Tab-separated table of C-alpha atoms in Angstrom:
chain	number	residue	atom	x	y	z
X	1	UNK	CA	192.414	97.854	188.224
X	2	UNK	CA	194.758	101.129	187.959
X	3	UNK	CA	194.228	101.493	191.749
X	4	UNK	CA	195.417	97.876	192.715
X	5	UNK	CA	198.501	98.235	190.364
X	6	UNK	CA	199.574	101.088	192.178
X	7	UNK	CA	198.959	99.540	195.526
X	8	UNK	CA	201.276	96.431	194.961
X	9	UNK	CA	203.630	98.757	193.214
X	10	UNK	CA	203.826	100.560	196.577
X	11	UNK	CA	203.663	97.967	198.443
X	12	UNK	CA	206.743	96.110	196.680
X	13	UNK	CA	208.885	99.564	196.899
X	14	UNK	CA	207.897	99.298	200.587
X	15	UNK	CA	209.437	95.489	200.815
X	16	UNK	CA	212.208	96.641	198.867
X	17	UNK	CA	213.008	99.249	201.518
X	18	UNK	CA	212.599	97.191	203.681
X	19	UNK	CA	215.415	94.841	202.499
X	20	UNK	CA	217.662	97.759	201.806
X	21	UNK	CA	217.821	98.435	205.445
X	22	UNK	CA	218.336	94.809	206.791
X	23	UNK	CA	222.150	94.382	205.272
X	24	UNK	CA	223.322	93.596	208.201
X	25	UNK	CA	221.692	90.077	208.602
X	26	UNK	CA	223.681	86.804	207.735
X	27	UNK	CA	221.600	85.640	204.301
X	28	UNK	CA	219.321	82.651	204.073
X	29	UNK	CA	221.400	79.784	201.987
X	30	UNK	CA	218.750	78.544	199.906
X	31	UNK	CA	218.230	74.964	199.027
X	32	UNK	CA	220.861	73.779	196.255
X	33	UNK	CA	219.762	71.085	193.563
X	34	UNK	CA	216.397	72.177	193.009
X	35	UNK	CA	215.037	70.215	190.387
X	36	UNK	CA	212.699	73.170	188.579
X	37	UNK	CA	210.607	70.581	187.010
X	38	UNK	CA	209.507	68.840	190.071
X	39	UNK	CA	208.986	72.412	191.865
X	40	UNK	CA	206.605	73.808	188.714
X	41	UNK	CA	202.892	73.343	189.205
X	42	UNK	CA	200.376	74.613	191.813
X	43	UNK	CA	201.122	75.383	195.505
X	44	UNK	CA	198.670	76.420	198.410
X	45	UNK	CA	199.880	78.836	200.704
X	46	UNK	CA	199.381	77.540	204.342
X	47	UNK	CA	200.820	79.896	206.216
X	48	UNK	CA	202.799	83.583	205.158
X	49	UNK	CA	203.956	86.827	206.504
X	50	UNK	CA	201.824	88.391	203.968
X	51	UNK	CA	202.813	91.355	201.595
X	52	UNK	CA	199.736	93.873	201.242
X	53	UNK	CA	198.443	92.489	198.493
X	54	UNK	CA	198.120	89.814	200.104
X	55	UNK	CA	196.472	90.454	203.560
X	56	UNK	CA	193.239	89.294	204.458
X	57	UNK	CA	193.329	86.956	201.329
X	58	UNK	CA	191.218	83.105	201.223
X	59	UNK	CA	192.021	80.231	199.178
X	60	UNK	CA	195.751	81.142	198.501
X	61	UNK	CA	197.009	79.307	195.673
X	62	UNK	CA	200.929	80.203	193.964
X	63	UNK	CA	200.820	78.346	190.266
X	64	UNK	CA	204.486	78.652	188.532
X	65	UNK	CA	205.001	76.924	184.613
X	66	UNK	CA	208.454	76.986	182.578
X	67	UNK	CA	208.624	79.511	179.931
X	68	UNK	CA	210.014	79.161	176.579
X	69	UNK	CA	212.698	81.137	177.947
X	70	UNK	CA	213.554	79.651	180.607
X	71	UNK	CA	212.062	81.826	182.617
X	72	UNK	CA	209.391	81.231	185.467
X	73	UNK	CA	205.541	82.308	184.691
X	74	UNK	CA	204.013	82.886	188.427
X	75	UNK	CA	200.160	83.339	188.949
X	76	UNK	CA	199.440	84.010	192.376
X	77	UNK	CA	195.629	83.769	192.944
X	78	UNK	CA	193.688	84.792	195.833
X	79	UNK	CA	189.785	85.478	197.294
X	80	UNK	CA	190.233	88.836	199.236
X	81	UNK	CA	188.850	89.181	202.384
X	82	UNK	CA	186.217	85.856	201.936
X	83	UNK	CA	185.483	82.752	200.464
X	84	UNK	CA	182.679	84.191	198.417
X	85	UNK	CA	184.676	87.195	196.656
X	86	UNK	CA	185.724	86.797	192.669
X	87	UNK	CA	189.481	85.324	192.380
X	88	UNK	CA	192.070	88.051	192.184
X	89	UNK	CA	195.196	87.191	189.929
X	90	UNK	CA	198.626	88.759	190.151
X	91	UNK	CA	201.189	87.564	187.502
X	92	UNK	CA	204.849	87.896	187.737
X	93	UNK	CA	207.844	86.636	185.843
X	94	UNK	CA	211.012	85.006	187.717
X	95	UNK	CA	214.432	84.310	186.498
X	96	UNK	CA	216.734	81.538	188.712
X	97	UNK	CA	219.654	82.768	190.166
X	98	UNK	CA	223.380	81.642	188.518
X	99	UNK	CA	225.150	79.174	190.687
X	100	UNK	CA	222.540	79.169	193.443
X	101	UNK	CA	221.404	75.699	192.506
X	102	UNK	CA	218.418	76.973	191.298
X	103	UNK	CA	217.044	77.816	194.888
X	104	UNK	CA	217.226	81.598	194.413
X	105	UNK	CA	215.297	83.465	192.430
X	106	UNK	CA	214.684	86.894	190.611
X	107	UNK	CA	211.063	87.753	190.130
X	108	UNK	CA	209.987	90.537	188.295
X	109	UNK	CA	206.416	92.632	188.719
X	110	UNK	CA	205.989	95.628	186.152
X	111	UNK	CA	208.472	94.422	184.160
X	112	UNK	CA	210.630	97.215	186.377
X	113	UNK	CA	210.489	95.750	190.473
X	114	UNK	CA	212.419	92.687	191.237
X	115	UNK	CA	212.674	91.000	194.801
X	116	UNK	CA	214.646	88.506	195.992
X	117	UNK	CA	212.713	84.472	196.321
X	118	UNK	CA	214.760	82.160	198.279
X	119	UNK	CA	213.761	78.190	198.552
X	120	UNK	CA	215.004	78.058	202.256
X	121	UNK	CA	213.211	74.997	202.973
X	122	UNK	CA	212.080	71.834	200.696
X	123	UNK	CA	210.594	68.507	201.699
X	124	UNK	CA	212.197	65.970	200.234
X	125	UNK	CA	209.474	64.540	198.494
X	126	UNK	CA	207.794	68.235	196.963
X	127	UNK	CA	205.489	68.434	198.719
X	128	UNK	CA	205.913	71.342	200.894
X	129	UNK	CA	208.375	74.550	200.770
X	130	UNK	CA	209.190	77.564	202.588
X	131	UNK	CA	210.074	80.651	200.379
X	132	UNK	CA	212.077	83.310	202.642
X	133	UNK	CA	213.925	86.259	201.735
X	134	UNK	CA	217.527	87.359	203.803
X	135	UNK	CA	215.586	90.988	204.937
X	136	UNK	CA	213.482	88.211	206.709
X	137	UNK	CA	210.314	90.264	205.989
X	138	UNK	CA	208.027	87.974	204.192
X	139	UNK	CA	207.876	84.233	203.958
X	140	UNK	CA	205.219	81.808	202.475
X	141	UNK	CA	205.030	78.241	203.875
X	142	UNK	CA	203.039	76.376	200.968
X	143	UNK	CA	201.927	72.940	200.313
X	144	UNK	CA	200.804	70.715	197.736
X	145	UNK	CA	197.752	70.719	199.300
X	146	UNK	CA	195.505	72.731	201.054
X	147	UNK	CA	196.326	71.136	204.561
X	148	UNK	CA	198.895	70.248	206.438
X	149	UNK	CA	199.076	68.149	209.503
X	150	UNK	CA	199.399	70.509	213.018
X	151	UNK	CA	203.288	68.923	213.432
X	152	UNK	CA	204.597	70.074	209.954
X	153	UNK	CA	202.920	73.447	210.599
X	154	UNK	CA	204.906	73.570	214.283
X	155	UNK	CA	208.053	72.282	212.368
X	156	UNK	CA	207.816	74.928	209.673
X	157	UNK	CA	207.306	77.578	212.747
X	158	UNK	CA	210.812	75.949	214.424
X	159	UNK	CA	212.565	76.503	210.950
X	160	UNK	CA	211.288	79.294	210.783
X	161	UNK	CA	212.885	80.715	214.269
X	162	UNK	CA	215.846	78.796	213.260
X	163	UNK	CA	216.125	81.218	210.005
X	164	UNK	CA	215.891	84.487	212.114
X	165	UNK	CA	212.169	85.222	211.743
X	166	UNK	CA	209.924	86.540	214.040
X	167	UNK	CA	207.381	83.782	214.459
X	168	UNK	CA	204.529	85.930	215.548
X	169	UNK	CA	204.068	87.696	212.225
X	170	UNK	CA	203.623	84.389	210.728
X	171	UNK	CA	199.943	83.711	209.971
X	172	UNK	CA	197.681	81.036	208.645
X	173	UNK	CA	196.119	81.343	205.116
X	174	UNK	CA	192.343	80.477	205.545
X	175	UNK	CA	191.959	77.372	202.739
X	176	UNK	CA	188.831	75.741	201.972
X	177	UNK	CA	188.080	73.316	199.523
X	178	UNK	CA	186.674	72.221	197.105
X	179	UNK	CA	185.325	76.049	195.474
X	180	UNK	CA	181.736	76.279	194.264
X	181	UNK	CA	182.455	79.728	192.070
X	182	UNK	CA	182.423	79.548	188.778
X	183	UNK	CA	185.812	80.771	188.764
X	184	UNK	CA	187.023	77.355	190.938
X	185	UNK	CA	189.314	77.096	188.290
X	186	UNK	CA	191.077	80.431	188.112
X	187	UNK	CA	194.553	79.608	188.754
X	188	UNK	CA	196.529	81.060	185.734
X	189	UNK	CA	196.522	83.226	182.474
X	190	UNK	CA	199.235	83.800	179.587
X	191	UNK	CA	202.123	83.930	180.525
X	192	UNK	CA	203.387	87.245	178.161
């Protein structure tokens, strides 16, 4: 466990880095009006430019709740590298964004890294998203479920061009469902 947190610690210094050094890019206007509420609750990740955590990972599945606080609990849960592997959980704590119409948020990992999570993309109806970041580095294309037709996938690759991202680095999340595991269910934990 020691050895993963100090992968994804490294690996989130890397991303910030990396968004350090892309300044000179126009930013991503997220989407205003974002009714939190409506946004809580599980999401499958169809498609990402994946951090390193997060590479090689089946059965995708980001799962925020509302916090006492105010604050956002996020589980992201994974399989890495198969279907048949035990669920890996990362947790991490985000905080909207003043006067970005709650589309822009602050999350926190260690209680001492925060990155930037920009809505840049909502279907009307909640039912699918694309989370970007202005450094243009990562994105996650998610769902409400663990398909989507091949036309919304092509549409989120056009927005995605249309953002400044380089489509090739895009790739698809392997989802299959319904789990047999015992831990099927593993989608969240306390939020602390």
């Amino acid at each position: 466990m020691k050895r993963m947190r100090v992968m994804i610690t490294l690996s989130l210094l890397g991303m910030l880095s990396l968004a350090a050094c892309a300044g000179a890019t126009d930013p991503i206007q997220p989407v205003q009006g974002v009714d939190l509420s409506r946004y809580m609750g599980r999401w499958y990740v169809i498609a990402s430019i994946p951090t390193r955590f997060e590479r090689g990972g089946h059965n995708p599945v980001e799962t925020y709740s509302r916090n006492a606080d105010g604050s956002i609990c996020t589980w992201f849960r994974q399989r890495p590298d198969s279907f048949e592997t035990p669920v890996k959980l990362l947790h991490s704590t985000a905080s909207v964004v003043k006067g970005s119409g709650d589309g822009e948020w602050r999350v926190r990992f260690f209680a001492f890294l925060s990155t930037q999570y920009l809505i840049g993309w909502l279907k009307s109806d909640y039912g699918q998203v694309m989370v970007v970041r202005d450094a243009r580095d990562y994105l996650w294309y998610m769902a409400r479920t663990p398909q989507v037709s091949d036309a919304d996938y092509q549409n989120m690759l056009e927005r995605a061009k249309g953002m400044g991202y380089d489509i090739a680095k895009i790739q698809r999340a392997p989802q299959q469902w319904p789990e047999q595991a015992t831990d099927s269910q593993t989608f969240v934990g306390a939020c602390p």
